[in-house]
GROMACS .gro file of N, CA and C in nm:
model
  462
    1MET      N    1  21.231   5.933   7.141
    1MET     CA    2  21.233   5.969   7.307
    1MET      C    3  21.198   6.118   7.334
    2SER      N    4  21.092   6.098   7.408
    2SER     CA    5  21.038   6.246   7.448
    2SER      C    6  21.098   6.294   7.583
    3GLU      N    7  21.147   6.440   7.541
    3GLU     CA    8  21.227   6.520   7.650
    3GLU      C    9  21.152   6.641   7.684
    4THR      N   10  21.165   6.683   7.822
    4THR     CA   11  21.079   6.790   7.859
    4THR      C   12  21.172   6.901   7.876
    5THR      N   13  21.110   7.009   7.835
    5THR     CA   14  21.178   7.166   7.867
    5THR      C   15  21.112   7.235   7.957
    6LEU      N   16  21.190   7.329   8.018
    6LEU     CA   17  21.154   7.434   8.115
    6LEU      C   18  21.032   7.512   8.035
    7PRO      N   19  20.933   7.573   8.116
    7PRO     CA   20  20.848   7.691   8.028
    7PRO      C   21  20.923   7.812   8.026
    8VAL      N   22  20.878   7.863   7.939
    8VAL     CA   23  20.932   8.000   7.915
    8VAL      C   24  20.878   8.082   8.000
    9THR      N   25  20.960   8.176   8.049
    9THR     CA   26  20.916   8.252   8.165
    9THR      C   27  20.970   8.405   8.139
   10ALA      N   28  20.875   8.503   8.164
   10ALA     CA   29  20.930   8.648   8.136
   10ALA      C   30  20.948   8.708   8.296
   11THR      N   31  21.072   8.790   8.292
   11THR     CA   32  21.081   8.874   8.427
   11THR      C   33  21.044   9.010   8.393
   12ALA      N   34  21.055   9.103   8.510
   12ALA     CA   35  21.004   9.227   8.503
   12ALA      C   36  21.119   9.312   8.408
   13SER      N   37  21.246   9.280   8.388
   13SER     CA   38  21.347   9.301   8.323
   13SER      C   39  21.327   9.268   8.191
   14ALA      N   40  21.295   9.159   8.167
   14ALA     CA   41  21.301   9.107   8.014
   14ALA      C   42  21.139   9.113   7.960
   15PRO      N   43  21.159   9.122   7.812
   15PRO     CA   44  21.024   9.157   7.778
   15PRO      C   45  20.930   9.009   7.769
   16SER      N   46  20.819   9.012   7.763
   16SER     CA   47  20.760   8.922   7.778
   16SER      C   48  20.761   8.806   7.663
   17GLY      N   49  20.792   8.691   7.682
   17GLY     CA   50  20.818   8.571   7.574
   17GLY      C   51  20.968   8.561   7.559
   18THR      N   52  21.050   8.630   7.641
   18THR     CA   53  21.201   8.605   7.635
   18THR      C   54  21.225   8.490   7.735
   19VAL      N   55  21.319   8.398   7.661
   19VAL     CA   56  21.343   8.270   7.755
   19VAL      C   57  21.445   8.322   7.869
   20VAL      N   58  21.406   8.300   7.997
   20VAL     CA   59  21.527   8.346   8.090
   20VAL      C   60  21.576   8.216   8.145
   21ALA      N   61  21.507   8.104   8.166
   21ALA     CA   62  21.577   7.974   8.194
   21ALA      C   63  21.612   7.893   8.087
   22GLU      N   64  21.747   7.808   8.100
   22GLU     CA   65  21.789   7.722   7.997
   22GLU      C   66  21.734   7.615   7.955
   23SER      N   67  21.717   7.597   7.867
   23SER     CA   68  21.611   7.466   7.847
   23SER      C   69  21.690   7.327   7.911
   24ALA      N   70  21.616   7.226   7.969
   24ALA     CA   71  21.642   7.155   8.033
   24ALA      C   72  21.708   7.026   7.926
   25THR      N   73  21.672   7.012   7.834
   25THR     CA   74  21.750   6.930   7.728
   25THR      C   75  21.862   6.964   7.709
   26ALA      N   76  21.907   7.106   7.676
   26ALA     CA   77  22.048   7.135   7.640
   26ALA      C   78  22.129   7.079   7.734
   27ARG      N   79  22.079   7.131   7.889
   27ARG     CA   80  22.159   7.102   7.990
   27ARG      C   81  22.157   6.945   8.005
   28GLY      N   82  22.096   6.867   8.009
   28GLY     CA   83  22.071   6.726   8.009
   28GLY      C   84  22.149   6.650   7.888
   29ARG      N   85  22.173   6.737   7.770
   29ARG     CA   86  22.226   6.686   7.668
   29ARG      C   87  22.388   6.665   7.702
   30ARG      N   88  22.426   6.814   7.751
   30ARG     CA   89  22.559   6.819   7.791
   30ARG      C   90  22.611   6.750   7.909
   31ALA      N   91  22.511   6.716   7.989
   31ALA     CA   92  22.559   6.621   8.109
   31ALA      C   93  22.556   6.475   8.052
   32ARG      N   94  22.477   6.432   7.955
   32ARG     CA   95  22.514   6.307   7.919
   32ARG      C   96  22.634   6.300   7.836
   33ILE      N   97  22.666   6.381   7.757
   33ILE     CA   98  22.776   6.376   7.701
   33ILE      C   99  22.890   6.375   7.772
   34ALA      N  100  22.928   6.448   7.874
   34ALA     CA  101  23.020   6.466   7.988
   34ALA      C  102  23.034   6.359   8.053
   35LEU      N  103  22.920   6.277   8.072
   35LEU     CA  104  22.918   6.129   8.148
   35LEU      C  105  22.961   6.048   8.068
   36ARG      N  106  22.905   6.028   7.935
   36ARG     CA  107  22.966   5.957   7.818
   36ARG      C  108  23.129   5.964   7.809
   37THR      N  109  23.160   6.063   7.803
   37THR     CA  110  23.312   6.111   7.775
   37THR      C  111  23.409   6.064   7.903
   38LEU      N  112  23.363   6.059   8.028
   38LEU     CA  113  23.423   6.026   8.126
   38LEU      C  114  23.414   5.873   8.130
   39GLN      N  115  23.303   5.795   8.085
   39GLN     CA  116  23.322   5.667   8.074
   39GLN      C  117  23.424   5.617   7.979
   40VAL      N  118  23.417   5.700   7.861
   40VAL     CA  119  23.522   5.614   7.759
   40VAL      C  120  23.678   5.656   7.789
   41VAL      N  121  23.662   5.778   7.886
   41VAL     CA  122  23.823   5.792   7.942
   41VAL      C  123  23.844   5.714   8.043
   42LEU      N  124  23.756   5.643   8.137
   42LEU     CA  125  23.792   5.538   8.230
   42LEU      C  126  23.801   5.412   8.171
   43ALA      N  127  23.698   5.395   8.048
   43ALA     CA  128  23.772   5.249   7.996
   43ALA      C  129  23.890   5.251   7.924
   44LEU      N  130  23.900   5.352   7.863
   44LEU     CA  131  24.056   5.349   7.813
   44LEU      C  132  24.148   5.341   7.923
   45PHE      N  133  24.175   5.429   8.026
   45PHE     CA  134  24.244   5.416   8.133
   45PHE      C  135  24.253   5.242   8.178
   46TYR      N  136  24.129   5.181   8.215
   46TYR     CA  137  24.144   5.043   8.265
   46TYR      C  138  24.203   4.960   8.175
   47ALA      N  139  24.131   4.999   8.044
   47ALA     CA  140  24.184   4.836   7.930
   47ALA      C  141  24.357   4.888   7.886
   48VAL      N  142  24.407   5.024   7.865
   48VAL     CA  143  24.533   5.035   7.809
   48VAL      C  144  24.647   5.063   7.943
   49ALA      N  145  24.585   5.139   8.011
   49ALA     CA  146  24.697   5.167   8.130
   49ALA      C  147  24.706   5.075   8.227
   50SER      N  148  24.597   5.007   8.265
   50SER     CA  149  24.607   4.929   8.379
   50SER      C  150  24.586   4.767   8.374
   51ALA      N  151  24.494   4.729   8.268
   51ALA     CA  152  24.490   4.601   8.247
   51ALA      C  153  24.580   4.541   8.135
   52LEU      N  154  24.633   4.607   8.016
   52LEU     CA  155  24.731   4.583   7.902
   52LEU      C  156  24.854   4.527   7.980
   53PRO      N  157  24.923   4.630   8.069
   53PRO     CA  158  25.062   4.590   8.150
   53PRO      C  159  25.045   4.453   8.205
   54LYS      N  160  24.924   4.416   8.284
   54LYS     CA  161  24.913   4.313   8.341
   54LYS      C  162  24.885   4.169   8.244
   55LEU      N  163  24.819   4.211   8.136
   55LEU     CA  164  24.795   4.082   8.069
   55LEU      C  165  24.899   4.053   7.959
   56ILE      N  166  24.992   4.156   7.930
   56ILE     CA  167  25.129   4.115   7.870
   56ILE      C  168  25.247   4.117   7.938
   57ALA      N  169  25.223   4.067   8.070
   57ALA     CA  170  25.315   4.056   8.152
   57ALA      C  171  25.441   4.153   8.162
   58HIS      N  172  25.397   4.291   8.157
   58HIS     CA  173  25.494   4.390   8.168
   58HIS      C  174  25.597   4.354   8.295
   59PRO      N  175  25.718   4.363   8.300
   59PRO     CA  176  25.802   4.344   8.412
   59PRO      C  177  25.756   4.434   8.539
   60SER      N  178  25.700   4.551   8.515
   60SER     CA  179  25.647   4.633   8.612
   60SER      C  180  25.519   4.559   8.721
   61ALA      N  181  25.438   4.513   8.616
   61ALA     CA  182  25.333   4.448   8.671
   61ALA      C  183  25.381   4.317   8.748
   62SER      N  184  25.469   4.230   8.667
   62SER     CA  185  25.526   4.100   8.723
   62SER      C  186  25.567   4.108   8.856
   63GLU      N  187  25.690   4.226   8.854
   63GLU     CA  188  25.757   4.266   8.998
   63GLU      C  189  25.657   4.271   9.129
   64GLY      N  190  25.542   4.367   9.095
   64GLY     CA  191  25.433   4.410   9.192
   64GLY      C  192  25.361   4.275   9.214
   65PHE      N  193  25.330   4.220   9.173
   65PHE     CA  194  25.241   4.083   9.173
   65PHE      C  195  25.326   3.988   9.240
   66ALA      N  196  25.463   3.972   9.202
   66ALA     CA  197  25.557   3.860   9.270
   66ALA      C  198  25.587   3.917   9.420
   67GLU      N  199  25.567   4.062   9.436
   67GLU     CA  200  25.631   4.102   9.581
   67GLU      C  201  25.499   4.061   9.677
   68MET      N  202  25.375   4.087   9.586
   68MET     CA  203  25.267   4.062   9.681
   68MET      C  204  25.228   3.923   9.710
   69GLY      N  205  25.302   3.830   9.641
   69GLY     CA  206  25.294   3.661   9.670
   69GLY      C  207  25.183   3.627   9.579
   70TRP      N  208  25.123   3.691   9.478
   70TRP     CA  209  24.997   3.670   9.398
   70TRP      C  210  25.075   3.575   9.276
   71GLY      N  211  25.174   3.635   9.221
   71GLY     CA  212  25.223   3.554   9.137
   71GLY      C  213  25.138   3.608   8.982
   72ASP      N  214  25.180   3.515   8.862
   72ASP     CA  215  25.123   3.541   8.741
   72ASP      C  216  24.971   3.519   8.752
   73ALA      N  217  24.921   3.390   8.815
   73ALA     CA  218  24.784   3.390   8.815
   73ALA      C  219  24.720   3.520   8.865
   74GLY      N  220  24.751   3.580   8.973
   74GLY     CA  221  24.708   3.684   9.043
   74GLY      C  222  24.689   3.782   8.939
   75MET      N  223  24.799   3.821   8.867
   75MET     CA  224  24.839   3.950   8.788
   75MET      C  225  24.732   3.909   8.657
   76TYR      N  226  24.697   3.812   8.602
   76TYR     CA  227  24.637   3.775   8.482
   76TYR      C  228  24.470   3.801   8.532
   77THR      N  229  24.447   3.735   8.659
   77THR     CA  230  24.316   3.759   8.681
   77THR      C  231  24.280   3.904   8.737
   78ILE      N  232  24.364   3.957   8.766
   78ILE     CA  233  24.296   4.134   8.799
   78ILE      C  234  24.303   4.212   8.649
   79GLY      N  235  24.404   4.152   8.575
   79GLY     CA  236  24.395   4.228   8.436
   79GLY      C  237  24.282   4.189   8.365
   80VAL      N  238  24.247   4.065   8.376
   80VAL     CA  239  24.125   4.036   8.305
   80VAL      C  240  23.973   4.098   8.345
   81LEU      N  241  24.006   4.130   8.500
   81LEU     CA  242  23.862   4.192   8.560
   81LEU      C  243  23.884   4.323   8.521
   82GLU      N  244  23.967   4.379   8.504
   82GLU     CA  245  23.989   4.512   8.457
   82GLU      C  246  23.972   4.530   8.341
   83LEU      N  247  23.996   4.464   8.245
   83LEU     CA  248  23.955   4.459   8.109
   83LEU      C  249  23.809   4.440   8.081
   84ALA      N  250  23.750   4.362   8.165
   84ALA     CA  251  23.616   4.332   8.126
   84ALA      C  252  23.517   4.455   8.227
   85GLY      N  253  23.580   4.513   8.303
   85GLY     CA  254  23.496   4.620   8.360
   85GLY      C  255  23.519   4.743   8.239
   86ALA      N  256  23.649   4.755   8.185
   86ALA     CA  257  23.652   4.848   8.103
   86ALA      C  258  23.550   4.857   7.975
   87VAL      N  259  23.544   4.737   7.929
   87VAL     CA  260  23.442   4.685   7.816
   87VAL      C  261  23.292   4.704   7.880
   88ALA      N  262  23.285   4.665   7.984
   88ALA     CA  263  23.134   4.680   8.037
   88ALA      C  264  23.063   4.835   8.069
   89LEU      N  265  23.189   4.927   8.082
   89LEU     CA  266  23.161   5.058   8.099
   89LEU      C  267  23.100   5.126   8.014
   90LEU      N  268  23.115   5.032   7.867
   90LEU     CA  269  23.090   5.092   7.724
   90LEU      C  270  22.953   5.028   7.701
   91ILE      N  271  22.886   4.951   7.753
   91ILE     CA  272  22.783   4.867   7.743
   91ILE      C  273  22.664   4.926   7.807
   92PRO      N  274  22.570   4.983   7.738
   92PRO     CA  275  22.450   5.079   7.830
   92PRO      C  276  22.400   4.993   7.932
   93VAL      N  277  22.376   4.877   7.934
   93VAL     CA  278  22.287   4.807   8.029
   93VAL      C  279  22.401   4.752   8.155
   94LEU      N  280  22.537   4.757   8.141
   94LEU     CA  281  22.619   4.713   8.242
   94LEU      C  282  22.712   4.826   8.267
   95GLN      N  283  22.656   4.945   8.234
   95GLN     CA  284  22.736   5.060   8.290
   95GLN      C  285  22.770   5.064   8.445
   96SER      N  286  22.639   5.070   8.497
   96SER     CA  287  22.640   5.091   8.651
   96SER      C  288  22.724   4.978   8.740
   97VAL      N  289  22.655   4.841   8.692
   97VAL     CA  290  22.721   4.755   8.739
   97VAL      C  291  22.878   4.737   8.737
   98SER      N  292  22.900   4.767   8.629
   98SER     CA  293  23.058   4.775   8.594
   98SER      C  294  23.119   4.897   8.687
   99ALA      N  295  23.062   4.993   8.705
   99ALA     CA  296  23.145   5.101   8.774
   99ALA      C  297  23.142   5.076   8.933
  100MET      N  298  23.040   4.988   8.984
  100MET     CA  299  23.035   4.926   9.128
  100MET      C  300  23.130   4.817   9.131
  101ALA      N  301  23.160   4.733   9.013
  101ALA     CA  302  23.258   4.643   9.022
  101ALA      C  303  23.395   4.672   9.038
  102LEU      N  304  23.414   4.779   8.950
  102LEU     CA  305  23.546   4.857   8.959
  102LEU      C  306  23.570   4.920   9.058
  103SER      N  307  23.471   4.982   9.111
  103SER     CA  308  23.488   5.054   9.252
  103SER      C  309  23.537   4.948   9.383
  104ALA      N  310  23.498   4.840   9.374
  104ALA     CA  311  23.525   4.747   9.458
  104ALA      C  312  23.648   4.693   9.440
  105LEU      N  313  23.702   4.680   9.305
  105LEU     CA  314  23.835   4.633   9.271
  105LEU      C  315  23.932   4.765   9.319
  106MET      N  316  23.914   4.858   9.321
  106MET     CA  317  23.972   4.985   9.366
  106MET      C  318  23.989   4.987   9.492
  107VAL      N  319  23.875   4.937   9.580
  107VAL     CA  320  23.882   4.933   9.734
  107VAL      C  321  24.003   4.821   9.769
  108GLY      N  322  23.973   4.709   9.654
  108GLY     CA  323  24.105   4.620   9.699
  108GLY      C  324  24.234   4.662   9.691
  109ALA      N  325  24.252   4.750   9.563
  109ALA     CA  326  24.360   4.794   9.530
  109ALA      C  327  24.435   4.883   9.627
  110PHE      N  328  24.318   4.969   9.708
  110PHE     CA  329  24.395   5.073   9.822
  110PHE      C  330  24.456   4.985   9.945
  111VAL      N  331  24.358   4.876   9.958
  111VAL     CA  332  24.405   4.805  10.088
  111VAL      C  333  24.519   4.742  10.066
  112VAL      N  334  24.588   4.679   9.947
  112VAL     CA  335  24.704   4.611   9.900
  112VAL      C  336  24.813   4.716   9.895
  113GLN      N  337  24.790   4.842   9.841
  113GLN     CA  338  24.868   4.944   9.822
  113GLN      C  339  24.906   4.988   9.984
  114VAL      N  340  24.825   4.990  10.095
  114VAL     CA  341  24.861   5.051  10.205
  114VAL      C  342  24.902   4.909  10.304
  115SER      N  343  24.867   4.806  10.281
  115SER     CA  344  24.937   4.682  10.358
  115SER      C  345  25.052   4.618  10.308
  116VAL      N  346  25.066   4.628  10.173
  116VAL     CA  347  25.189   4.535  10.103
  116VAL      C  348  25.317   4.700  10.045
  117PHE      N  349  25.269   4.770  10.010
  117PHE     CA  350  25.327   4.870   9.961
  117PHE      C  351  25.364   4.990  10.025
  118ASP      N  352  25.312   4.988  10.178
  118ASP     CA  353  25.340   5.107  10.241
  118ASP      C  354  25.273   5.230  10.214
  119GLY      N  355  25.156   5.217  10.146
  119GLY     CA  356  25.098   5.345  10.099
  119GLY      C  357  25.138   5.405   9.962
  120GLU      N  358  25.230   5.348   9.869
  120GLU     CA  359  25.279   5.414   9.779
  120GLU      C  360  25.183   5.386   9.684
  121ASN      N  361  25.137   5.526   9.622
  121ASN     CA  362  25.042   5.504   9.512
  121ASN      C  363  24.888   5.483   9.579
  122ALA      N  364  24.873   5.488   9.701
  122ALA     CA  365  24.740   5.455   9.756
  122ALA      C  366  24.640   5.536   9.724
  123ALA      N  367  24.690   5.674   9.694
  123ALA     CA  368  24.547   5.770   9.642
  123ALA      C  369  24.509   5.747   9.522
  124THR      N  370  24.577   5.658   9.429
  124THR     CA  371  24.515   5.638   9.291
  124THR      C  372  24.390   5.579   9.286
  125PRO      N  373  24.358   5.461   9.352
  125PRO     CA  374  24.257   5.397   9.376
  125PRO      C  375  24.146   5.475   9.445
  126LEU      N  376  24.180   5.549   9.523
  126LEU     CA  377  24.066   5.629   9.583
  126LEU      C  378  24.014   5.746   9.500
  127ILE      N  379  24.117   5.787   9.429
  127ILE     CA  380  24.081   5.918   9.324
  127ILE      C  381  24.000   5.837   9.220
  128LEU      N  382  24.012   5.725   9.166
  128LEU     CA  383  23.932   5.670   9.047
  128LEU      C  384  23.795   5.600   9.111
  129ILE      N  385  23.787   5.592   9.248
  129ILE     CA  386  23.639   5.564   9.306
  129ILE      C  387  23.548   5.688   9.281
  130VAL      N  388  23.591   5.811   9.294
  130VAL     CA  389  23.494   5.912   9.280
  130VAL      C  390  23.413   5.903   9.137
  131PRO      N  391  23.495   5.906   9.028
  131PRO     CA  392  23.401   5.910   8.885
  131PRO      C  393  23.335   5.796   8.859
  132LEU      N  394  23.392   5.674   8.927
  132LEU     CA  395  23.318   5.532   8.915
  132LEU      C  396  23.169   5.549   8.992
  133ALA      N  397  23.169   5.606   9.125
  133ALA     CA  398  23.070   5.611   9.188
  133ALA      C  399  22.962   5.696   9.108
  134LEU      N  400  23.025   5.795   9.051
  134LEU     CA  401  22.911   5.904   8.967
  134LEU      C  402  22.884   5.837   8.879
  135ILE      N  403  22.935   5.762   8.792
  135ILE     CA  404  22.865   5.677   8.654
  135ILE      C  405  22.777   5.579   8.742
  136ALA      N  406  22.820   5.492   8.833
  136ALA     CA  407  22.714   5.405   8.916
  136ALA      C  408  22.594   5.461   8.955
  137TRP      N  409  22.596   5.597   8.990
  137TRP     CA  410  22.469   5.677   9.056
  137TRP      C  411  22.408   5.707   8.944
  138ALA      N  412  22.461   5.772   8.816
  138ALA     CA  413  22.389   5.833   8.722
  138ALA      C  414  22.328   5.722   8.618
  139ARG      N  415  22.407   5.604   8.618
  139ARG     CA  416  22.353   5.498   8.532
  139ARG      C  417  22.259   5.430   8.622
  140ARG      N  418  22.214   5.421   8.727
  140ARG     CA  419  22.136   5.305   8.814
  140ARG      C  420  22.017   5.297   8.754
  141ASP      N  421  21.943   5.340   8.673
  141ASP     CA  422  21.814   5.313   8.612
  141ASP      C  423  21.865   5.218   8.534
  142GLN      N  424  21.985   5.146   8.496
  142GLN     CA  425  22.021   5.048   8.391
  142GLN      C  426  22.008   4.919   8.502
  143ASN      N  427  22.010   4.946   8.615
  143ASN     CA  428  22.033   4.817   8.702
  143ASN      C  429  21.865   4.750   8.682
  144ALA      N  430  21.763   4.809   8.676
  144ALA     CA  431  21.637   4.750   8.671
  144ALA      C  432  21.625   4.685   8.530
  145ARG      N  433  21.657   4.751   8.414
  145ARG     CA  434  21.676   4.703   8.300
  145ARG      C  435  21.764   4.568   8.293
  146LEU      N  436  21.874   4.577   8.341
  146LEU     CA  437  21.971   4.455   8.358
  146LEU      C  438  21.887   4.312   8.428
  147LEU      N  439  21.841   4.393   8.558
  147LEU     CA  440  21.759   4.259   8.630
  147LEU      C  441  21.639   4.218   8.538
  148GLY      N  442  21.578   4.288   8.479
  148GLY     CA  443  21.459   4.239   8.393
  148GLY      C  444  21.518   4.150   8.261
  149LEU      N  445  21.620   4.176   8.216
  149LEU     CA  446  21.682   4.094   8.105
  149LEU      C  447  21.713   3.945   8.187
  150VAL      N  448  21.786   3.958   8.292
  150VAL     CA  449  21.831   3.861   8.358
  150VAL      C  450  21.734   3.754   8.429
  151ARG      N  451  21.607   3.834   8.456
  151ARG     CA  452  21.494   3.738   8.495
  151ARG      C  453  21.421   3.677   8.392
  152ARG      N  454  21.422   3.751   8.288
  152ARG     CA  455  21.354   3.705   8.160
  152ARG      C  456  21.430   3.591   8.099
  153ARG      N  457  21.584   3.587   8.100
  153ARG     CA  458  21.631   3.432   8.061
  153ARG      C  459  21.635   3.328   8.169
  154ALA      N  460  21.604   3.366   8.309
  154ALA     CA  461  21.603   3.257   8.386
  154ALA      C  462  21.470   3.169   8.392
   0.00000   0.00000   0.00000
């Protein structure tokens, strides 16, 4: 994989040949590591803290979905969607689509929190949308790759 670096420049205070600007590859590498770390943390959150209680029918999850009137079917459906999104956040070609889908799920969670639970914990889905939007934007080039794979299969 070819990477680009900034040219070496000299300033009046620095001797000729001294590197003033940081290499774009080092900064890019740190950004990729930070983004990947964010994806792993969010994937763990959605799999363990969000999907797991729904999939094992933890009493707190069961009570919430019963109060909404969705019952166990709704609870398991949301749990499966969250788990699928968590796994897809770790698959390179699905990262952007997964982040967008989880963001849509969080919009729904916000609406439910406001309308059914009188705004209790309504900030949580909104806070989660911010890093998901960052991932969706940063990994947007994968959408063309995914589309190419889908078209090739069709």
